[in-house]
Amino acid sequence: MATITLSNLSKDYGGGPVLRGIDLEIREGEFVALMGPSGCGKSTLLRLIAGLEEPSGGEIRIDGRRVNEVAPKDRDLAMVFQSYALYPHMTVRENMSFALKQRRLPQAEITRAVEGAAAKLGLTNLLERKPKALSGGQRQRVAMGRAIVRNPKAFLFDEPLSNLDARLREQMRYEIRKLHRELGATSVYVTHDQVEAMTMADRIVALNDGAIQQVGAPQELYDQPANLFVAGFLGSPPMNFVDATLAPDGALVAEGQTLARVSPPAGLAAGTTLTLGLRPERLALTDPTKGSAVRVDVVETTGTGRVVHLALGPQRLKLFTMDPRPLAPGDVVGLVVPPGAPLLFDPVSGARLS
Amino acid sequence: MSRALALRLEPYLYAAPSLLLIAAIMLVPLVTGLSYAFHDLILLDPLSGDFVGLDHFREMLDDDGFWTALRNTVVWTAVSVALQFGFGLILALLLDRPFPGRGLVQALVFLPWAVPGFLSGLTWAWLFNPVIGPLPHWLHGLGLLATPENILSDPHLALWGPIAANVWWGIPFFAITLLAALQSIPKDIYEAAAMDGAGPLLRFRRVTLPLLAPTIAITVMLRTVWVANFAELIVVMTKGGPADATQILSSYIFTLAFQRLDFGYASAVAAVLLVLLLAYAAAVMVLRHAMTERA
Ligand SMILES: Nc1ncnc2c1ncn2[C@@H]1O[C@H](COP(=O)(O)OP(=O)(O)OP(=O)(O)O)[C@@H](O)[C@H]1O
Ligand SMILES: [Mg+2]
């Protein structure tokens, strides 16, 4: 178990910065998700921590010790690769023993560790098989097993579930969480999947374009996103963004309709254009006479409820509702935005204002 | 013809053209060649042509030239292949990591492969000639030769001339095939091994070598058969001499057939070489099978 501290870390492969000014403290025993879109630098950051890449600037410390110059093999971190990277010429048992053999542990101890981990992961009957004779889910477990037998200072995961089908992914999500609770080891988990990040992490690090956008507990990022990027990345269906103007009385006006009223944040002049962030599940429907009039565009049934696509003039919104009222495309309905629901963003900088 | 018979014959009729072709192209020459081994067949001797049974093979037992050639074949093949493989592997490992100008270096390294065998034989023969070549003087300078003389005319050393040429000529074959095999090993396996605590040497032993093993087995086998049969360099550089000291079986066969014109005896030696190589190939196959079973 370890703390990992990154200070002003940067990486440049020669074609412009891939990571910039990364400051992050990963606490002992914490499960941190590095979340962001493809190409934002998640894997690069993880590989910097692992020692598989060299930083262009800044510092990495593990338990306070600077490790910039320490080889991967001497950092005592375990990594689970997206491709699993199992040794194809070794059996499951040999794959899992490999690291322990390098440390010259006694054979009895290796056997005990490997069989213990195999039992935890349901691999006991597969120990003598080669990776090519395993299913994707089983390979994934072997990759996990190879990491946990070592009892490392910290686990690094690079999208370990992205090659699995949806059902298996959900199950492994739960099992990785359970393992983390049992082992209590510091874990850094890279994912582009907001559901994985939300459900698994103690804290989420939202990355975009090589820079940290926000760090915090999942609910905190969901409720108080620092900017448009974080707001739009979390949630499914994603947050609605509506262009609106702030009236002198605090009314938020879009397409000639007052959507909501807020006590105007300090320093915002009346007439300012804002981007309004509205979570689909916080919106409600009513009669056209009682709310802002919007037109129904498309209705999608999800099982738990319906996702209703609404047209507010030229702008589009999604609303999630469990309201059973009949809805057909073309209907005009009333939209209710409860007080406290709208988040205000600066349309230029993207930063949240309220 | 009954319909049932026609149906039974159908698959054989489909297969017949290719079988006939294979028989005509491969089996007929092979069988003809082998049958010479049992006949007294001397070109320009109109009285020859009788069936002599195993006479040629008995003759071989007492033929010093045959035994020298057999011994030389083993040394020539083993040393050439081992050095070609060793240098080829080192070269492949060096070329597998990125460095500036890698493309150009790769192209240069593979150049010897494009040189015709007899041309490289000629060039190396010149290099070993003290009048025009530098090698004898270098070897003398290094203290390996007492006097800067032509090793190709020393019966004890002459075989090393063609071996040197052969090694130079054959390294690219191993470098190319091993480099291709190296590049097909996913990089993340090495990264996983590094994270698992293995340094460069262990990664090579525990990851690279086992994953290269199938390629190594097949290329070494192919190369061995090919080098054992490869008389060109010897014929060009020493003509088997001085005094047959550098004959290998295939150059000896060539000498027997085209200088002594004894096709019958030459065919018998060729049959022995064929059997030895088949036995070798079979042994490698069995070994490889056993290895992959276990692996
Ligand atoms: N070895 C490299 N050389 C040059 N550029 C690289 C290298 N590796 C990554 N990059 C660049 O760095 C950026 C970040 O890559 P990275 O692999 O960290 O993205 P990621 O967030 O993990 O994306 P994904 O979700 O697709 O895996 C990308 O623009 C990529 O092109
Ligand atoms: Mg990645």
XYZ file of C-alpha atoms and ligand atoms in Angstrom:
681
model
C 0.000 0.000 0.000
C 1.354 3.337 -0.933
C 0.701 6.944 -1.669
C 1.523 8.153 -5.148
C 2.257 11.822 -5.601
C 2.525 13.513 -8.967
C 3.819 17.062 -9.098
C 3.714 19.234 -12.168
C 4.141 16.111 -14.284
C 4.293 16.510 -18.047
C 4.945 14.354 -21.079
C 5.814 15.283 -24.610
C 6.599 12.662 -27.264
C 7.971 15.367 -29.540
C 4.725 16.371 -31.206
C 3.415 18.755 -28.559
C 2.476 18.073 -24.945
C 0.403 14.970 -24.249
C 0.183 15.685 -20.518
C 0.543 19.108 -18.888
C 1.016 20.204 -15.282
C -0.444 17.108 -13.638
C -0.674 17.535 -9.855
C -2.296 14.685 -8.020
C -2.048 12.934 -4.710
C -3.314 9.360 -4.628
C -3.829 8.346 -1.031
C -3.031 5.081 0.627
C -5.648 2.419 -0.124
C -7.624 4.707 -2.383
C -9.301 3.602 -5.620
C -8.821 6.410 -8.132
C -10.303 6.397 -11.625
C -8.530 8.306 -14.400
C -11.385 9.160 -16.704
C -11.461 10.927 -20.027
C -12.098 10.550 -23.736
C -9.874 8.585 -26.091
C -6.505 10.228 -26.640
C -6.633 12.478 -23.584
C -3.507 10.905 -22.081
C -4.906 8.436 -19.534
C -2.702 5.537 -20.562
C 0.303 7.812 -20.819
C -0.233 8.996 -17.254
C -0.571 5.417 -16.027
C 2.563 4.362 -17.904
C 4.464 7.262 -16.376
C 3.493 6.029 -12.925
C 4.481 2.477 -13.926
C 7.840 3.650 -15.229
C 7.188 2.407 -18.768
C 7.549 5.992 -20.027
C 9.862 8.722 -18.861
C 8.345 12.033 -17.816
C 9.390 15.142 -19.738
C 9.031 17.215 -16.614
C 7.824 17.084 -13.036
C 8.149 14.439 -10.412
C 6.630 11.125 -9.367
C 6.920 9.997 -5.773
C 5.846 6.683 -4.303
C 5.618 6.799 -0.504
C 7.539 10.024 -0.653
C 10.470 8.557 -2.566
C 11.237 10.101 -5.932
C 11.006 7.343 -8.565
C 11.541 9.231 -11.836
C 14.779 7.328 -12.414
C 13.659 3.990 -10.939
C 13.132 1.125 -13.419
C 9.625 -0.395 -13.616
C 10.833 -3.648 -12.092
C 12.007 -1.835 -8.965
C 8.839 0.189 -8.363
C 6.856 -2.758 -7.024
C 3.676 -1.812 -8.854
C 1.449 -4.301 -10.654
C -0.280 -3.469 -13.897
C -3.265 -5.032 -15.619
C -3.104 -4.302 -19.335
C -6.042 -3.740 -21.640
C -4.699 -6.539 -23.853
C -3.984 -8.588 -20.678
C -0.420 -9.174 -21.971
C -0.336 -12.728 -20.662
C 2.780 -14.760 -21.478
C 1.456 -16.980 -24.285
C 4.021 -19.732 -23.772
C 3.266 -20.190 -20.081
C 0.368 -21.846 -18.307
C -1.914 -19.851 -16.049
C 0.085 -21.075 -13.068
C 3.384 -20.039 -14.654
C 1.936 -16.677 -15.632
C 0.908 -16.047 -12.063
C 4.169 -17.368 -10.569
C 6.434 -15.374 -12.882
C 6.919 -12.336 -10.661
C 7.316 -14.414 -7.509
C 9.965 -16.558 -9.174
C 11.958 -13.447 -10.053
C 12.014 -12.701 -6.343
C 13.285 -16.209 -5.608
C 10.569 -16.992 -3.083
C 10.472 -20.589 -1.857
C 8.436 -22.844 -4.131
C 5.945 -23.729 -1.388
C 5.198 -20.082 -0.786
C 4.719 -19.435 -4.516
C 2.323 -22.358 -4.797
C 0.341 -21.120 -1.817
C 0.124 -17.551 -3.149
C -0.851 -18.651 -6.662
C -3.464 -21.106 -5.490
C -4.884 -18.600 -3.043
C -5.261 -15.986 -5.768
C -6.649 -18.566 -8.195
C -9.302 -19.568 -5.664
C -10.276 -15.921 -5.150
C -10.710 -15.465 -8.880
C -12.282 -18.826 -9.711
C -9.263 -19.978 -11.714
C -8.437 -23.119 -9.764
C -9.474 -25.475 -12.562
C -7.658 -23.495 -15.224
C -4.204 -23.359 -13.653
C -2.576 -25.785 -16.088
C -4.044 -24.194 -19.217
C -2.344 -21.915 -21.708
C -3.847 -18.444 -22.282
C -4.939 -19.352 -25.800
C -7.257 -21.991 -24.335
C -9.104 -19.409 -22.211
C -12.062 -17.142 -22.899
C -11.656 -13.373 -22.779
C -13.167 -13.172 -19.320
C -10.897 -15.923 -18.012
C -7.825 -14.211 -19.470
C -8.899 -11.043 -17.742
C -9.011 -12.907 -14.449
C -5.563 -14.371 -15.028
C -4.244 -10.861 -15.645
C -5.817 -9.811 -12.344
C -4.418 -12.886 -10.642
C -0.929 -12.152 -11.909
C -1.224 -8.737 -10.291
C -2.669 -9.750 -6.939
C -0.283 -12.649 -6.162
C 2.500 -10.104 -5.988
C 0.892 -8.094 -3.224
C 2.326 -4.915 -4.764
C 2.452 -1.387 -3.418
C -0.271 -0.349 -5.842
C -2.342 -1.666 -8.742
C -2.487 0.060 -12.089
C -5.342 -0.862 -14.411
C -5.506 0.254 -18.042
C -9.083 -0.229 -19.250
C -9.038 -3.841 -18.073
C -12.684 -4.478 -18.890
C -13.011 -2.900 -22.294
C -12.684 -6.208 -24.180
C -15.489 -7.898 -22.280
C -19.189 -7.984 -23.061
C -21.565 -5.795 -21.078
C -22.736 -8.439 -18.626
C -19.257 -9.710 -17.818
C -18.042 -6.139 -17.488
C -20.632 -5.439 -14.863
C -19.714 -8.567 -12.958
C -15.974 -7.834 -13.084
C -16.643 -4.260 -11.981
C -18.186 -5.639 -8.849
C -15.420 -8.205 -8.348
C -12.614 -5.689 -8.761
C -14.322 -3.472 -6.197
C -14.678 -6.409 -3.847
C -11.027 -7.359 -4.307
C -10.042 -3.795 -3.596
C -12.013 -3.833 -0.397
C -10.372 -7.094 0.680
C -6.829 -6.153 -0.255
C -7.148 -2.479 0.549
C -4.433 -1.682 -1.989
C -3.982 1.676 -3.645
C -5.420 1.387 -7.151
C -5.318 3.593 -10.206
C -7.909 2.630 -12.758
C -7.941 4.081 -16.276
C -11.254 4.125 -18.102
C -13.104 6.081 -20.733
C -16.359 4.672 -19.419
C -18.104 7.084 -17.083
C -20.218 4.295 -15.600
C -17.094 2.392 -14.542
C -15.585 5.543 -13.092
C -18.778 6.475 -11.235
C -19.481 3.025 -9.831
C -15.976 1.939 -8.864
C -13.965 4.938 -7.806
C -13.479 6.590 -4.445
C -12.342 9.597 -6.412
C -12.463 10.408 -10.104
C -9.762 12.339 -11.934
C -11.357 13.838 -15.032
C -8.758 14.342 -17.755
C -9.136 16.166 -21.020
C -6.516 17.184 -23.530
C -3.689 16.178 -21.217
C -4.815 18.311 -18.302
C -6.759 17.531 -15.138
C -10.213 19.093 -15.270
C -11.466 18.116 -11.850
C -10.717 15.711 -9.022
C -13.358 14.561 -6.573
C -15.802 11.946 -5.364
C -18.127 10.646 -8.100
C -21.218 12.349 -6.711
C -19.327 15.608 -6.313
C -18.286 15.576 -9.958
C -21.820 14.693 -10.980
C -23.518 17.382 -8.934
C -20.898 20.104 -9.055
C -18.934 19.682 -12.267
C -16.167 22.246 -12.578
C -16.784 22.876 -16.252
C -18.734 21.911 -19.346
C -16.363 19.025 -20.097
C -16.920 17.245 -16.791
C -20.630 18.061 -16.847
C -21.049 16.569 -20.309
C -18.867 13.524 -19.679
C -20.773 12.160 -16.694
C -24.358 10.975 -16.916
C -26.392 9.019 -19.394
C -28.275 10.445 -21.149
C -25.790 13.324 -20.888
C -26.516 16.740 -19.459
C -28.433 19.170 -21.685
C -26.725 22.409 -22.569
C -29.061 25.273 -23.452
C -28.021 28.773 -24.533
C -29.901 31.273 -22.399
C -29.813 34.921 -21.353
C -29.917 36.231 -17.803
C -32.778 38.755 -17.279
C -32.495 41.513 -14.605
C -34.942 39.668 -12.332
C -32.878 36.444 -12.444
C -34.981 34.746 -15.081
C -33.130 32.472 -17.477
C -34.598 33.043 -20.905
C -34.096 30.763 -23.868
C -35.892 31.078 -27.167
C -38.254 33.645 -25.640
C -39.315 31.364 -22.783
C -38.397 31.635 -19.145
C -37.006 28.264 -18.167
C -36.097 28.983 -14.559
C -35.312 31.685 -12.075
C -32.086 32.023 -10.109
C -30.708 34.568 -7.712
C -28.161 36.046 -10.074
C -24.571 35.142 -9.127
C -22.448 38.071 -8.069
C -20.694 39.891 -10.847
C -23.023 38.729 -13.586
C -24.660 41.580 -15.444
C -28.174 41.273 -16.756
C -28.267 40.380 -20.429
C -25.263 38.035 -20.178
C -25.423 34.964 -22.365
C -24.970 31.765 -20.397
C -24.889 28.065 -21.022
C -27.459 26.311 -18.907
C -26.703 22.771 -17.798
C -29.803 20.663 -17.167
C -29.650 17.003 -16.089
C -32.300 15.054 -18.063
C -33.588 13.269 -14.959
C -34.131 16.520 -13.062
C -36.546 17.891 -15.648
C -40.271 17.180 -15.474
C -43.274 17.341 -17.803
C -46.545 19.129 -17.277
C -49.393 20.678 -19.301
C -48.303 23.165 -21.987
C -50.087 25.958 -20.147
C -48.179 25.405 -16.895
C -44.551 25.124 -18.093
C -42.407 26.327 -20.945
C -43.940 25.063 -24.158
C -41.734 22.540 -25.968
C -42.434 20.086 -28.768
C -41.888 16.326 -28.467
C -39.448 15.114 -31.100
C -38.717 11.459 -30.320
C -39.692 9.166 -27.465
C -37.342 6.329 -26.438
C -38.446 3.658 -23.993
C -35.688 2.391 -21.697
C -37.706 0.061 -19.493
C -37.326 2.050 -16.289
C -38.813 5.067 -17.998
C -38.652 7.102 -21.160
C -36.117 9.430 -22.688
C -38.029 12.226 -24.384
C -36.255 14.358 -26.975
C -37.679 17.868 -26.880
C -37.392 20.812 -29.255
C -37.159 24.270 -27.714
C -37.101 26.381 -30.867
C -33.910 25.309 -32.638
C -32.382 23.879 -29.441
C -32.687 20.216 -28.442
C -33.086 18.780 -24.947
C -33.412 15.311 -23.499
C -35.594 14.547 -20.542
C -35.798 11.342 -18.566
C -39.177 10.639 -17.018
C -41.152 7.887 -15.365
C -44.344 9.889 -15.957
C -46.808 7.539 -17.719
C -48.731 10.247 -19.615
C -49.238 9.503 -23.344
C -46.608 11.227 -25.504
C -46.336 11.249 -29.275
C -43.918 13.057 -31.579
C -45.304 16.472 -32.454
C -47.174 16.926 -29.159
C -46.629 20.215 -27.391
C -45.959 19.752 -23.682
C -44.912 21.910 -20.745
C -41.348 21.676 -19.419
C -40.660 22.218 -15.727
C -37.169 23.080 -14.491
C -37.181 22.715 -10.692
C -35.343 25.367 -8.702
C -31.757 24.377 -8.066
C -31.628 22.162 -11.150
C -29.900 24.514 -13.599
C -26.124 24.817 -13.520
C -24.703 27.970 -15.063
C -21.603 27.862 -17.247
C -19.587 30.517 -18.959
C -20.136 29.703 -22.658
C -16.626 30.897 -23.571
C -14.382 29.425 -20.887
C -16.730 26.538 -20.058
C -16.232 27.124 -16.320
C -19.160 26.746 -13.957
C -20.462 30.018 -12.548
C -22.923 28.959 -9.873
C -19.870 -47.919 -67.267
C -22.225 -48.090 -64.364
C -23.199 -44.953 -62.587
C -22.025 -46.308 -59.235
C -18.540 -46.945 -60.577
C -18.408 -43.484 -62.108
C -19.340 -41.985 -58.743
C -16.665 -44.017 -56.980
C -14.045 -42.895 -59.477
C -15.037 -39.237 -59.386
C -12.730 -38.008 -56.594
C -9.737 -39.830 -58.065
C -10.383 -38.289 -61.443
C -10.397 -34.828 -59.889
C -7.140 -35.544 -58.103
C -5.504 -37.278 -61.043
C -4.095 -34.232 -62.927
C -2.259 -32.864 -59.892
C -1.019 -36.306 -58.886
C 0.290 -36.885 -62.401
C 2.029 -33.506 -62.352
C 3.633 -34.183 -58.976
C 4.762 -37.592 -60.171
C 6.209 -36.190 -63.372
C 7.977 -33.251 -61.755
C 9.159 -34.719 -58.467
C 9.043 -38.478 -58.372
C 10.313 -39.394 -61.843
C 13.621 -37.490 -61.557
C 14.064 -38.652 -57.968
C 13.492 -42.300 -58.818
C 15.625 -42.062 -61.956
C 18.439 -40.443 -59.977
C 18.211 -43.057 -57.259
C 18.174 -45.883 -59.788
C 21.526 -44.640 -61.193
C 22.991 -45.403 -57.779
C 22.489 -49.094 -58.473
C 23.921 -49.018 -62.005
C 27.423 -48.801 -63.336
C 27.010 -45.607 -65.292
C 30.064 -43.865 -66.659
C 29.576 -41.190 -69.251
C 31.626 -41.694 -72.425
C 31.890 -45.414 -71.613
C 29.483 -47.158 -73.979
C 30.005 -50.479 -72.215
C 28.692 -49.233 -68.859
C 25.059 -49.331 -67.774
C 24.876 -52.690 -66.007
C 22.941 -53.194 -62.812
C 25.505 -53.531 -59.998
C 23.308 -53.740 -56.898
C 24.982 -52.347 -53.782
C 28.501 -52.290 -55.248
C 28.697 -48.476 -55.148
C 27.780 -48.418 -51.494
C 30.399 -51.034 -50.662
C 32.934 -48.990 -52.592
C 32.023 -45.972 -50.535
C 33.044 -47.676 -47.285
C 36.633 -47.806 -48.488
C 36.610 -44.410 -50.194
C 38.714 -41.928 -48.164
C 37.392 -39.106 -50.334
C 33.847 -39.946 -49.231
C 34.708 -40.024 -45.527
C 36.662 -36.756 -45.733
C 33.746 -35.169 -47.524
C 31.291 -36.470 -44.937
C 33.412 -35.112 -42.073
C 33.809 -31.794 -43.880
C 30.057 -31.637 -44.512
C 29.376 -31.884 -40.786
C 31.982 -29.225 -39.885
C 30.996 -26.946 -42.773
C 27.281 -27.169 -41.983
C 27.477 -27.008 -38.198
C 29.966 -24.120 -38.041
C 28.352 -22.129 -40.860
C 24.805 -22.475 -39.530
C 25.820 -21.828 -35.918
C 27.699 -18.633 -36.818
C 25.051 -17.460 -39.275
C 22.416 -17.996 -36.609
C 24.426 -16.372 -33.817
C 25.320 -13.246 -35.761
C 21.865 -13.151 -37.364
C 20.197 -13.185 -33.940
C 22.468 -10.449 -32.590
C 21.787 -8.355 -35.669
C 18.031 -8.920 -35.423
C 18.064 -7.881 -31.750
C 20.025 -4.721 -32.595
C 17.692 -3.859 -35.463
C 14.586 -4.506 -33.364
C 15.091 -1.357 -31.302
C 14.522 2.030 -32.862
C 17.496 4.273 -33.651
C 18.032 7.058 -36.176
C 18.733 5.729 -39.652
C 17.351 2.277 -38.898
C 15.701 1.930 -42.295
C 18.981 2.514 -44.126
C 20.955 0.176 -41.865
C 18.328 -2.553 -42.340
C 18.619 -2.244 -46.100
C 22.437 -2.411 -45.936
C 22.423 -5.395 -43.625
C 20.253 -7.382 -45.988
C 22.468 -6.605 -48.965
C 24.733 -9.728 -48.909
C 21.613 -11.829 -49.444
C 21.144 -10.168 -52.815
C 24.690 -11.009 -54.001
C 24.835 -14.165 -56.150
C 26.625 -17.009 -54.383
C 29.367 -17.456 -56.940
C 30.110 -13.720 -56.951
C 30.551 -13.633 -53.189
C 32.739 -16.758 -53.537
C 34.969 -14.943 -56.033
C 35.138 -11.818 -53.880
C 36.097 -13.771 -50.779
C 38.661 -15.771 -52.739
C 40.270 -12.469 -53.686
C 40.067 -11.185 -50.124
C 42.024 -14.262 -49.003
C 44.626 -13.813 -51.735
C 47.652 -12.098 -50.153
C 48.590 -10.407 -53.416
C 45.336 -8.431 -53.769
C 43.354 -9.047 -50.567
C 43.877 -7.606 -47.080
C 42.667 -10.586 -45.015
C 45.933 -12.593 -44.835
C 47.770 -9.475 -43.680
C 45.138 -8.724 -41.043
C 45.174 -12.320 -39.813
C 48.964 -12.134 -39.679
C 48.765 -8.828 -37.831
C 46.423 -10.377 -35.271
C 48.878 -13.221 -34.810
C 46.470 -15.829 -36.180
C 48.701 -16.598 -39.173
C 52.460 -17.114 -38.936
C 52.961 -15.637 -42.389
C 50.498 -13.727 -44.548
C 49.761 -16.590 -46.919
C 46.605 -17.780 -48.642
C 44.691 -20.058 -46.284
C 42.803 -21.457 -49.282
C 45.953 -23.316 -50.321
C 46.593 -24.783 -46.870
C 44.802 -28.173 -46.605
C 44.308 -27.721 -42.855
C 42.812 -24.239 -43.052
C 41.256 -24.054 -46.501
C 37.723 -24.985 -45.353
C 37.588 -21.861 -43.184
C 37.710 -19.687 -46.319
C 34.381 -20.868 -47.748
C 32.945 -20.985 -44.210
C 33.771 -17.293 -43.724
C 32.152 -16.445 -47.046
C 29.139 -18.587 -46.213
C 28.655 -16.958 -42.807
C 28.847 -13.475 -44.327
C 26.438 -14.493 -47.037
C 23.903 -16.270 -44.782
C 23.616 -13.876 -41.830
C 20.886 -11.795 -43.517
C 18.649 -14.842 -43.862
C 18.564 -15.301 -40.093
C 18.503 -11.572 -39.417
C 15.430 -11.128 -41.642
C 13.438 -14.083 -40.365
C 14.318 -13.541 -36.701
C 13.622 -9.815 -36.945
C 10.188 -10.561 -38.386
C 9.535 -13.014 -35.539
C 10.797 -10.506 -32.956
C 8.534 -7.813 -34.286
C 5.524 -10.088 -34.026
C 5.988 -10.374 -30.240
C 3.643 -7.811 -28.669
C 5.553 -5.084 -26.809
C 3.191 -5.187 -23.854
C 4.380 -8.684 -22.964
C 7.828 -7.220 -22.368
C 6.276 -4.411 -20.369
C 4.349 -6.902 -18.276
C 7.579 -8.819 -17.636
C 9.344 -5.591 -16.690
C 6.577 -4.775 -14.215
C 6.849 -8.344 -12.906
C 10.435 -7.642 -11.935
C 12.383 -9.113 -14.868
C 15.448 -7.234 -16.096
C 16.594 -7.220 -19.748
C 18.481 -10.527 -19.515
C 15.629 -12.398 -17.898
C 13.147 -10.918 -20.350
C 15.310 -12.253 -23.161
C 15.579 -15.703 -21.606
C 12.040 -16.118 -20.325
C 10.060 -14.223 -22.971
C 12.006 -13.608 -26.187
C 13.702 -16.988 -26.593
C 10.653 -19.182 -25.903
C 8.545 -17.109 -28.269
C 11.236 -17.270 -30.962
C 11.759 -21.012 -30.512
C 9.355 -22.192 -33.232
C 10.922 -19.814 -35.764
C 14.422 -20.802 -34.680
C 13.642 -24.502 -35.080
C 12.210 -24.165 -38.561
C 14.827 -21.710 -39.907
C 17.774 -23.675 -38.506
C 16.393 -26.837 -40.069
C 15.803 -25.249 -43.464
C 19.163 -23.561 -43.360
C 21.022 -26.714 -42.355
C 19.609 -28.715 -45.248
C 20.328 -25.840 -47.586
C 23.913 -25.260 -46.390
C 24.718 -28.982 -46.449
C 23.750 -28.999 -50.125
C 25.394 -25.689 -50.926
C 28.536 -26.478 -52.930
C 28.765 -23.244 -54.900
C 31.157 -21.370 -52.586
C 33.472 -24.364 -52.259
C 33.533 -25.055 -55.965
C 34.282 -21.392 -56.698
C 36.816 -20.793 -53.925
C 38.777 -24.056 -53.623
C 37.296 -26.488 -56.165
C 37.320 -28.954 -53.273
C 41.084 -28.694 -53.012
C 43.838 -28.571 -52.183
C 43.891 -32.332 -52.741
C 40.190 -32.815 -51.913
C 40.775 -31.386 -48.413
C 37.726 -29.135 -48.636
C 35.278 -31.413 -50.417
C 31.868 -31.616 -48.843
C 29.474 -34.313 -50.021
C 27.655 -32.100 -52.490
C 30.867 -30.732 -54.053
C 32.264 -34.274 -54.073
C 29.160 -35.443 -55.957
C 29.680 -32.609 -58.416
C 33.328 -33.587 -58.895
C 32.485 -37.267 -59.311
C 29.768 -36.598 -61.841
C 31.256 -33.842 -63.959
C 34.986 -34.399 -63.682
C 35.265 -38.164 -63.344
C 32.001 -38.595 -65.257
C 31.044 -41.466 -62.915
C 27.311 -40.811 -62.693
C 26.551 -44.107 -61.022
C 28.880 -43.592 -58.069
C 27.956 -39.897 -57.813
C 24.283 -40.902 -57.572
C 25.066 -43.377 -54.823
C 26.808 -40.661 -52.763
C 23.871 -38.356 -53.470
C 21.476 -41.034 -52.194
C 23.456 -41.242 -48.952
C 23.358 -37.463 -48.548
C 19.601 -37.501 -49.171
C 19.031 -40.165 -46.520
C 21.202 -38.292 -43.978
C 19.335 -35.041 -44.555
C 15.944 -36.757 -44.366
C 16.970 -38.376 -41.084
C 18.134 -34.987 -39.781
C 14.885 -33.268 -40.820
C 12.827 -36.031 -39.227
C 14.802 -35.702 -35.994
C 14.233 -31.931 -35.913
C 10.522 -32.407 -36.562
C 10.214 -34.918 -33.725
C 12.153 -32.607 -31.419
C 10.042 -29.623 -32.374
C 6.867 -31.577 -31.869
C 8.027 -32.708 -28.440
C 8.926 -29.115 -27.569
C 5.607 -27.625 -28.620
C 3.744 -30.445 -26.866
C 5.517 -29.594 -23.655
C 5.367 -25.825 -24.200
N 4.619 6.460 -28.169
C 3.963 7.565 -28.548
N 4.515 8.435 -29.408
C 3.874 9.551 -29.779
N 2.645 9.911 -29.359
C 2.025 9.097 -28.489
C 2.645 7.880 -28.039
N 1.802 7.271 -27.189
C 0.704 8.052 -27.110
N 0.836 9.158 -27.890
C -0.140 10.232 -28.032
O -0.461 10.683 -26.749
C -1.843 10.993 -26.663
C -2.438 10.291 -25.482
O -2.354 8.902 -25.681
P -2.908 7.878 -24.622
O -2.583 6.514 -25.117
O -2.404 8.243 -23.279
O -4.463 8.122 -24.702
P -5.623 7.446 -23.883
O -6.256 8.505 -23.085
O -5.137 6.253 -23.152
O -6.614 6.998 -25.024
P -7.460 5.658 -25.216
O -8.676 5.793 -24.389
O -7.770 5.663 -26.669
O -6.567 4.515 -24.802
C -2.458 10.601 -27.982
O -2.671 11.762 -28.743
C -1.418 9.734 -28.636
O -1.437 9.908 -30.021
Mg -5.337 4.141 -23.407
